[in-house]
Each structure stands twice: as structure tokens, then as C-alpha cells.
């Protein structure tokens, strides 16, 4: 969401939206699925269905075409929809499920080919927001509108503000590889449009992470400027809405505003410091006022972005090549004066967004020559049970927290892992219990704590007498003694 949202909130709509349907009892989501049987070392896929209350969006849509990309889309008459205020009815949609021992991944082919949910099976925690009703919102591209805030991970092209195909059928084909992985290719229809998108989603047999590999091709006989972003709507945990304790973890120190309703922040394309802006920690959702969307400046730093809801003890991590996927955007509905959920759902649920794009921001576009293509691979995974998150990569996530008696450290890895957690710091802080066996290294004292962890058993330790202020670095070391993930506290 962005400039269109700002106009809408400024009062440019000619008809006000209907009031919330608090008194209307809607049936819940009903999923018909096979029994969950995948075990460690196995992965499988199966087809099933989901029944959802759905508003009759098709009744208010008119076929249209974007001539620049020869891209068909459905233009939505939101004023007539609001004026007539139709009721939802239950509809059935196809659902493709990928599953291993740790994750259950559901894909909705008919509603944008989106990954609708990733469920962490050991804990039951969800990673994405999952709307329980198919309801057109006031948002979307200005010439289309009606965007469905269904949740999950959606594919947005060839224009900004969620693209055109968030609610149309994509071509989804499941596969199983010889190495035991399962997955699906999710592709735009072959109907003459000048840009083609193919997203390959792969779930390994024994890892609690998902590989997302987009490929965008230019089928035109000329260079095209276009937008490609995929948007994750997130509500990690069990409540299907973020708490005030949700933490955005971005590696940059400057951000660029896309749009905001917070008058204490600068306007579009202006920059602000991150995470602290004039004494307000904007990395915590509970410190937000109105809605806010922003980009990492001058582009995505990589190699990761994450959110962690400290009240629900669950989060989500994206690991990506910032040299290719140069756009990293955050959006939230706000907190103290948040945008009301009645505009996109009927149950009071909510979400935050992480966007991933080819260009650094919505203010510039990606370019492909005639016949050209661009592709990359990134990893997404849920993280649970470590309290919060300080840093992450494809190997896992680390959190460290000072306590009254020392330093608490926690590690989550999406695959079973045996190694050590190493804490390096100044000697006075490292003189701790003999059982922790400090050793010397590079003029600093080190602690090496053996660990065995995995997606079903996050690792926790309390280092009594250790002060975070005197810790130079914390890292995760594999069985061969190689550092695979490191965190440097900001005081160093």
C-alpha cells in the first residue's frame, strides 16, 4: 500500500465504506485435508479444498487491459460494492499442501497462486496472516482496486500496489524431486502478456524452511520497465494479528518513507533514522501511531529481514541476495490510530507486511531487455521459542538478552544442528562458572557452549556473570569449528 492509500485516507473516496459487520455471524474456515503423516526425512504434497465466506467480487468487476504490458485485469467498482453492501456466501477453493515433518505449506491456485500459510508443526504457530473471508478492500492499483488482503505470500507485477493478479488463477503444478523435496511451480497464464513470472517453491524433506525462486521474463521485442514485488502479510504466532510487541528486524540505519499517516514522521521519499527516530523505537509496532510504509535506504542491505512477535514468541525470517532483490519494504496498519480491519476482513484480525522487490523502491522500476530474464533464490522460515531475534541467516537465528544475573542467549535453526555457541568478550565479563570453561582467543576471552538444537527444540542458555556491554561477538559454530552465523552487539 502507499500513495493510493494516502489519497484514500485523505478523503478522496466519494462513498464511505459500510460499517463493520460485527453482528453478522460468518462460518469459519473449513479445510478438507488428508491426515498429516510426513515424518523426518520425508516430504509430500496433496490436493484438498478450503471453504471460505466470500463476497461476490466478480459482480462488481469489469474486464480491462493494461496496453503497456498487454496485461488483462479486472477493474473493481468499489462505490457500487459499498452502496449495495452484499453479503458473503461460502465458496470452495482448491488448496495444494506441501508438507514435511516440520512445516505445512498451503497454496491457493485460484486466488493469486499465493502461499496462503506456513504452519510450524512442532509448535502449531502460523507464520503468515490468514484472512478468513474473501473480501475486497479499498486498495490495490489505482486503475483496478478491490485488492484481496487474503494473507500469505503473494506475487505482485507488473505494477506497484500489489500488481494485478492477486485474486486470479495462476498455473500451479506440484513436483517431487529425486532428493525427496517437494514443491510447486506457480506461473502467470500464457495469454499473450508481455511479462511472464514463474515462481518455484521448494520444501526440502528434513528442513523447516522454504525456498522461493522467482524468474521474470520479458516476452516483448523491446526493453520493458516494470515492477516486481512479492508481499508477505505476516501475523506470526496463534492470534492471527500482531501484538504491540512485534519487532521489525532490519540491518539498515536509514529508511525512506513511502507513505504514512503519522504526522511526526517525514513525508514520501524523505529519510528517517532506524530504528530510533527522535527517541522513538520504530522497530516496535507498539510505538507506531498511524499507518507507515518505508523502504531500506538506499536499497536492501541483506542478507536478511525478519519480524518477531515477542508476546507470541514467534516470528518469520527472509534470507535473500540483496545484489539482485534490491527492494526491501515494510508496511503496517499502525497501532494507536491503526487503519480499521473492517476494510479488509470481518473478524478483527490484522497483519504487517514485508515486501521484496527487484528495484530499491516504488519510486523506480526494474528493467529487462527484449527476451531478457532475471531470477534469484531466497529462503523463508518460521522461528519460534527464542524470545526475540537479533540476527539471522539461512542457518538460523540468534537472540541475546541481558538479565539481572548475566546474559541469556537463544538459538533457533531450521534444520537439526550440532555445534557450539561461542561468546567472545572482555575478560572481566568472561570470568564465570568453571563449567563454562573460558578459553583465550585474539586477546579476548571466549566461552564455548556445546549445543544440539533444531526446529523442534530451540536452544537456551543463561551465562551468569556475563554482561552484554562487555560482549564483542556471539556466533554459532558448526561441528567442524566453522562460524555459520554471527552477531555483534551495537555497543561494539
XYZ file of C-alpha atoms in Angstrom:
492
model
C 0.000 0.000 0.000
C 1.188 3.534 -0.463
C 0.264 6.654 -2.401
C -3.212 5.345 -3.227
C -3.768 4.576 0.454
C -2.711 8.112 1.353
C -5.247 9.565 -1.100
C -7.987 7.289 0.135
C -7.319 8.140 3.761
C -7.301 11.846 2.851
C -10.954 11.534 1.870
C -10.803 11.095 -1.892
C -13.387 8.290 -1.916
C -16.812 9.519 -2.918
C -18.649 6.859 -0.882
C -17.772 5.868 2.674
C -17.241 2.183 3.397
C -20.034 0.328 5.180
C -19.781 -0.104 8.957
C -18.151 -3.244 10.374
C -20.306 -6.371 10.272
C -19.823 -7.186 13.938
C -23.331 -8.608 14.246
C -23.039 -10.935 11.239
C -22.080 -14.479 12.169
C -19.827 -15.886 9.435
C -18.834 -19.524 9.103
C -15.182 -20.211 9.818
C -12.595 -21.673 7.505
C -13.222 -25.350 6.771
C -10.383 -27.340 5.215
C -10.780 -30.840 3.838
C -7.361 -32.479 4.005
C -5.599 -35.794 4.352
C -4.118 -36.853 7.663
C -0.762 -35.244 8.473
C 1.687 -38.141 8.112
C 5.026 -36.775 6.879
C 7.936 -37.867 9.115
C 11.569 -36.782 9.445
C 13.329 -37.366 6.135
C 10.065 -37.303 4.181
C 8.131 -34.681 2.250
C 4.898 -34.981 0.343
C 2.206 -32.951 -1.381
C -1.520 -33.423 -1.680
C -4.527 -31.592 -3.070
C -7.512 -30.649 -0.945
C -10.102 -27.873 -0.668
C -10.939 -24.980 1.632
C -14.371 -23.387 2.135
C -14.354 -19.669 2.819
C -17.004 -16.971 3.165
C -16.562 -14.850 0.028
C -18.099 -11.574 -1.085
C -19.349 -11.540 -4.707
C -16.436 -9.520 -6.049
C -16.985 -10.739 -9.625
C -20.372 -8.965 -9.748
C -18.530 -5.639 -9.392
C -15.637 -6.298 -11.775
C -15.194 -5.290 -15.429
C -12.523 -6.767 -17.750
C -9.766 -4.287 -18.612
C -6.316 -4.321 -20.241
C -3.050 -2.558 -19.452
C -1.756 -1.902 -23.006
C 1.860 -1.301 -21.934
C 2.211 -4.923 -20.811
C -0.796 -6.445 -22.668
C -1.892 -7.440 -19.205
C -5.568 -8.320 -18.600
C -7.082 -7.426 -15.243
C -10.436 -6.885 -13.534
C -11.389 -3.300 -12.614
C -13.466 -3.089 -9.425
C -16.425 -0.741 -8.849
C -15.893 -0.161 -5.155
C -18.516 2.615 -4.827
C -21.281 0.318 -6.095
C -19.997 -2.510 -3.889
C -20.121 -0.283 -0.806
C -23.523 1.141 -1.732
C -25.148 -2.279 -2.253
C -23.303 -3.926 0.666
C -23.766 -7.554 -0.451
C -23.448 -10.455 1.976
C -20.790 -13.152 1.682
C -21.589 -16.751 0.821
C -19.447 -19.830 1.391
C -17.351 -20.894 -1.602
C -14.952 -23.762 -2.127
C -11.387 -23.236 -3.383
C -8.673 -25.681 -4.348
C -5.729 -25.959 -1.955
C -2.322 -27.514 -2.596
C -0.439 -28.598 0.530
C 3.313 -29.245 0.773
C 4.384 -30.985 3.948
C 7.374 -32.402 5.785
C 7.960 -33.269 9.440
C 8.318 -29.612 10.439
C 6.241 -27.463 8.067
C 2.846 -27.496 6.406
C 2.654 -25.119 3.442
C -0.672 -24.317 1.753
C -1.067 -22.691 -1.694
C -4.255 -21.198 -3.191
C -4.012 -21.599 -7.012
C -7.303 -19.787 -7.738
C -6.585 -16.763 -5.551
C -3.339 -15.450 -6.980
C -1.343 -18.667 -6.649
C -0.283 -17.339 -3.247
C 1.370 -19.269 -0.448
C -1.520 -18.824 1.956
C 0.053 -20.231 5.095
C 3.158 -21.852 6.550
C 2.469 -23.686 9.792
C 5.294 -24.718 12.121
C 4.121 -28.209 13.075
C 6.144 -28.743 16.309
C 4.576 -25.656 17.912
C 1.431 -25.137 15.834
C 2.438 -21.498 15.200
C 1.457 -19.825 11.948
C 3.901 -17.646 10.019
C 1.551 -15.659 7.766
C -1.631 -13.720 8.315
C -4.583 -15.776 7.061
C -7.791 -13.914 6.275
C -10.875 -15.996 7.000
C -13.043 -14.176 4.463
C -12.539 -13.213 0.803
C -13.389 -9.505 0.979
C -12.404 -6.741 -1.481
C -10.556 -3.857 0.152
C -10.435 -0.199 -0.999
C -6.805 -0.685 -2.068
C -4.814 -2.014 -4.996
C -3.556 -0.370 -8.225
C -5.450 2.886 -8.817
C -6.942 1.675 -12.103
C -8.064 -1.646 -10.610
C -8.842 -1.535 -6.858
C -10.537 -4.285 -4.857
C -7.348 -5.897 -3.581
C -7.940 -9.039 -1.523
C -5.969 -8.932 1.728
C -6.084 -12.718 1.931
C -2.738 -13.057 3.637
C 0.240 -15.265 2.906
C 2.865 -14.506 0.271
C 1.545 -13.021 -2.987
C 3.255 -12.230 -6.304
C 2.883 -8.607 -7.492
C 3.527 -7.493 -11.074
C 3.763 -5.625 -13.447
C 2.770 -2.531 -11.392
C 3.092 -1.468 -7.756
C 0.416 -1.656 -5.061
C 0.049 -5.457 -5.238
C 0.035 -5.844 -9.033
C -2.995 -7.057 -10.994
C -3.175 -10.798 -10.295
C -3.617 -11.095 -6.516
C -7.078 -12.660 -6.967
C -6.917 -14.503 -10.304
C -5.994 -18.136 -11.050
C -2.321 -18.911 -11.630
C -0.990 -22.109 -13.204
C 0.193 -24.252 -10.278
C 1.960 -27.582 -10.864
C 3.310 -29.695 -7.975
C 6.512 -31.753 -8.261
C 8.648 -34.186 -6.298
C 12.424 -34.347 -6.791
C 14.729 -37.333 -6.550
C 16.313 -35.883 -3.407
C 12.938 -36.122 -1.646
C 11.992 -32.441 -1.844
C 8.509 -31.440 -2.953
C 7.318 -28.165 -4.377
C 5.254 -26.312 -6.939
C 5.808 -24.054 -9.918
C 3.444 -21.080 -9.822
C 3.160 -19.268 -13.172
C 1.218 -16.483 -14.865
C -1.166 -17.694 -17.596
C 0.191 -17.966 -21.150
C -2.266 -15.483 -22.657
C -0.104 -13.037 -24.587
C 1.021 -10.761 -21.763
C 4.498 -9.329 -22.313
C 5.928 -10.297 -18.923
C 5.977 -13.829 -17.578
C 6.525 -14.820 -13.963
C 7.366 -18.333 -12.769
C 7.880 -18.831 -9.031
C 9.299 -22.169 -7.914
C 8.514 -23.069 -4.306
C 10.545 -25.933 -2.830
C 10.179 -27.699 0.529
C 13.132 -29.987 1.429
C 12.358 -33.289 3.174
C 14.027 -32.534 6.513
C 14.307 -28.737 6.918
C 11.825 -26.233 8.362
C 12.445 -23.667 5.629
C 11.043 -22.903 2.212
C 12.961 -21.898 -0.925
C 11.289 -19.255 -3.120
C 12.823 -18.844 -6.599
C 11.176 -16.243 -8.882
C 12.014 -15.912 -12.589
C 10.708 -12.912 -14.548
C 10.948 -12.936 -18.376
C 10.375 -10.193 -20.919
C 8.463 -11.629 -23.882
C 8.338 -8.297 -25.706
C 10.546 -7.234 -28.646
C 11.627 -4.137 -26.720
C 13.007 -3.197 -23.316
C 10.348 -3.041 -20.600
C 10.338 -1.062 -17.385
C 8.141 -2.762 -14.796
C 7.590 -3.536 -11.120
C 8.011 -6.896 -9.444
C 7.495 -7.325 -5.714
C 6.268 -10.191 -3.610
C 4.389 -9.256 -0.485
C 4.276 -11.242 2.747
C 1.352 -10.485 5.057
C 2.546 -11.631 8.454
C 0.957 -12.404 11.810
C 3.351 -14.912 13.402
C 2.013 -16.979 16.276
C -1.520 -18.050 17.076
C -3.659 -14.879 17.322
C -3.822 -14.069 13.564
C -2.940 -10.483 14.379
C 0.295 -8.831 15.525
C 0.772 -7.583 19.074
C 2.369 -4.364 20.298
C 5.496 -6.443 20.872
C 6.057 -7.213 17.200
C 9.675 -6.378 16.314
C 10.861 -5.500 12.777
C 14.499 -6.563 12.368
C 16.235 -4.711 9.501
C 20.001 -4.330 9.157
C 20.000 -0.736 7.836
C 20.351 2.572 9.675
C 18.362 4.791 7.276
C 14.913 4.266 5.752
C 12.892 6.087 3.085
C 9.230 6.873 3.694
C 6.789 5.585 1.104
C 3.667 6.905 2.807
C 2.422 7.461 6.342
C -0.421 8.925 8.345
C 1.944 9.724 11.240
C 2.458 13.484 11.244
C 5.562 13.131 13.439
C 7.391 11.381 10.594
C 8.699 12.910 7.356
C 6.717 12.642 4.123
C 7.113 10.480 0.992
C 10.685 9.951 -0.263
C 12.157 11.614 2.851
C 14.532 9.630 5.034
C 14.493 8.833 8.738
C 16.903 7.125 11.122
C 16.354 3.483 12.081
C 15.437 2.059 14.482
C 15.489 5.111 16.759
C 13.847 8.276 15.456
C 13.935 11.171 17.962
C 13.721 8.791 20.900
C 11.034 6.511 19.429
C 12.000 2.922 18.636
C 10.156 2.383 15.352
C 11.246 -1.248 15.153
C 8.494 -1.997 17.732
C 4.950 -1.903 16.347
C 3.548 -0.725 19.687
C 5.450 2.563 19.228
C 3.716 3.331 15.939
C 0.883 5.808 15.623
C -0.874 5.677 12.234
C -0.026 3.569 9.169
C 3.535 3.585 7.838
C 5.279 2.163 4.786
C 9.024 2.531 4.179
C 11.986 1.133 2.241
C 15.520 0.289 3.296
C 17.810 3.103 2.084
C 19.469 3.307 -0.381
C 18.455 -0.292 -1.115
C 18.086 -3.604 0.680
C 21.144 -4.368 2.802
C 20.654 -8.111 3.159
C 21.242 -10.844 3.805
C 18.050 -10.996 5.866
C 14.972 -9.230 7.186
C 12.715 -10.563 9.918
C 9.799 -9.940 12.217
C 9.382 -11.393 15.700
C 6.302 -11.053 17.883
C 7.682 -11.103 21.416
C 4.247 -11.526 23.012
C 3.541 -14.642 20.931
C 7.182 -15.829 20.853
C 7.097 -16.447 17.110
C 8.455 -14.786 14.014
C 9.464 -15.075 10.376
C 12.801 -14.746 8.575
C 13.563 -13.947 4.928
C 17.130 -14.576 3.644
C 17.899 -13.202 0.180
C 20.594 -11.925 -2.238
C 20.405 -8.130 -1.893
C 22.532 -7.633 -5.010
C 19.607 -8.937 -7.114
C 16.487 -8.413 -4.996
C 17.336 -4.800 -4.158
C 13.995 -3.762 -2.684
C 13.008 -4.270 0.959
C 9.835 -2.616 2.234
C 7.856 -2.671 5.486
C 4.213 -1.725 5.892
C 1.984 -1.679 8.948
C -1.566 -0.514 9.579
C -0.407 1.422 12.655
C -1.033 0.912 16.352
C -2.586 3.755 18.375
C -4.603 5.016 15.383
C -4.394 1.975 13.148
C -6.414 1.526 9.970
C -9.523 -0.461 10.869
C -9.635 -4.124 9.914
C -13.257 -3.771 8.724
C -11.848 -2.549 5.404
C -10.447 -5.994 4.541
C -11.916 -8.606 6.922
C -14.840 -9.286 9.259
C -13.175 -10.774 12.342
C -10.878 -8.037 13.665
C -7.688 -9.805 12.536
C -4.661 -7.911 11.244
C -1.179 -8.074 9.779
C 2.087 -6.372 8.907
C 3.837 -6.620 5.544
C 7.331 -7.360 4.288
C 7.769 -6.597 0.571
C 10.629 -7.922 -1.557
C 11.352 -6.285 -4.915
C 13.718 -6.054 -7.839
C 14.065 -2.254 -7.647
C 15.067 -0.448 -4.440
C 11.688 1.278 -4.016
C 8.312 2.008 -5.573
C 9.810 5.276 -6.848
C 11.853 3.464 -9.511
C 11.308 0.455 -11.777
C 13.207 -2.631 -12.838
C 14.300 -3.007 -16.485
C 14.601 -6.049 -18.735
C 15.811 -6.025 -22.365
C 13.846 -7.781 -25.080
C 13.920 -11.516 -24.366
C 15.745 -10.970 -21.079
C 15.069 -12.610 -17.739
C 16.075 -12.248 -14.112
C 15.935 -14.861 -11.372
C 17.147 -15.449 -7.842
C 16.525 -17.726 -4.876
C 15.652 -16.816 -1.295
C 14.721 -18.700 1.867
C 11.801 -18.117 4.255
C 11.272 -19.866 7.557
C 9.256 -19.503 10.766
C 11.167 -19.076 14.010
C 9.682 -19.832 17.423
C 10.595 -20.092 21.058
C 13.652 -17.819 21.397
C 12.042 -14.682 22.892
C 13.093 -12.229 20.169
C 15.561 -12.004 17.303
C 18.880 -10.158 16.904
C 20.240 -11.572 13.645
C 19.579 -14.411 11.219
C 20.699 -16.130 8.036
C 19.776 -19.371 6.268
C 21.381 -21.392 9.094
C 19.280 -19.939 11.902
C 18.542 -17.048 14.249
C 20.208 -15.781 17.440
C 18.855 -13.692 20.307
C 20.787 -12.397 23.308
C 19.251 -10.573 26.266
C 20.821 -9.124 29.422
C 19.300 -10.306 32.694
C 19.837 -9.400 36.340
C 22.299 -12.250 36.746
C 24.011 -12.382 33.350
C 23.267 -12.954 29.680
C 20.513 -15.115 28.247
C 21.166 -16.491 24.757
C 18.860 -18.465 22.472
C 19.270 -20.127 19.076
C 16.746 -21.416 16.535
C 17.822 -23.427 13.499
C 15.504 -24.612 10.698
C 17.457 -27.877 10.424
C 18.842 -30.192 13.124
C 22.184 -28.729 14.219
C 25.057 -29.889 16.455
C 27.840 -27.462 17.310
C 28.547 -24.711 19.789
C 27.503 -21.220 20.767
C 30.591 -19.053 21.226
C 30.587 -15.814 23.234
C 33.629 -13.583 22.979
C 34.266 -10.574 25.170
C 36.452 -8.693 27.614
C 37.988 -10.813 30.351
C 36.204 -9.370 33.446
C 32.891 -10.353 31.952
C 34.074 -13.802 30.967
C 35.214 -14.889 34.437
C 32.220 -17.116 35.047
C 31.476 -20.581 36.333
C 34.262 -23.046 35.635
C 31.826 -25.411 33.948
C 31.556 -22.913 31.112
C 35.324 -23.137 30.545
C 36.506 -19.766 29.210
C 39.343 -20.009 26.689
C 41.646 -17.366 25.206
C 41.404 -16.044 21.644
C 42.516 -12.876 19.798
C 43.269 -11.111 23.072
C 39.723 -11.667 24.320
C 38.224 -14.365 26.484
C 35.731 -16.798 24.957
C 33.048 -19.148 26.160
C 32.144 -22.157 24.034
C 28.839 -23.795 24.979
C 28.057 -27.086 23.183
C 24.559 -27.338 21.754
C 22.269 -29.672 19.874
C 19.204 -27.963 18.515
C 16.668 -27.972 15.705
C 13.260 -26.677 14.615
C 11.503 -28.716 17.296
C 13.894 -27.791 20.150
C 15.206 -24.187 20.322
C 18.380 -23.839 22.401
C 18.534 -21.639 25.541
C 21.348 -20.895 27.959
C 21.982 -18.440 30.813
C 25.562 -17.184 31.129
C 25.743 -15.995 34.711
C 28.030 -13.054 35.344
C 28.351 -12.148 31.659
C 27.495 -8.537 30.772
C 26.223 -7.770 27.270
C 28.074 -4.455 27.395
C 31.366 -6.364 27.530
C 30.476 -8.926 24.808
C 32.246 -8.342 21.482
C 30.548 -11.051 19.432
C 28.320 -14.100 19.660
C 28.434 -16.749 16.972
C 27.126 -20.172 16.070
C 29.815 -22.715 15.245
C 29.244 -25.991 13.406
C 30.774 -29.356 14.255
C 33.845 -28.566 12.130
C 34.526 -25.380 14.103
C 33.343 -23.026 11.344
C 31.299 -19.943 12.253
C 27.980 -20.089 10.382
C 26.110 -17.166 11.985
C 27.457 -14.224 13.983
C 26.007 -11.324 15.968
C 27.894 -8.207 17.049
C 26.150 -6.127 19.731
C 25.659 -2.498 18.758
C 27.808 -1.271 21.636
C 30.923 -2.552 19.821
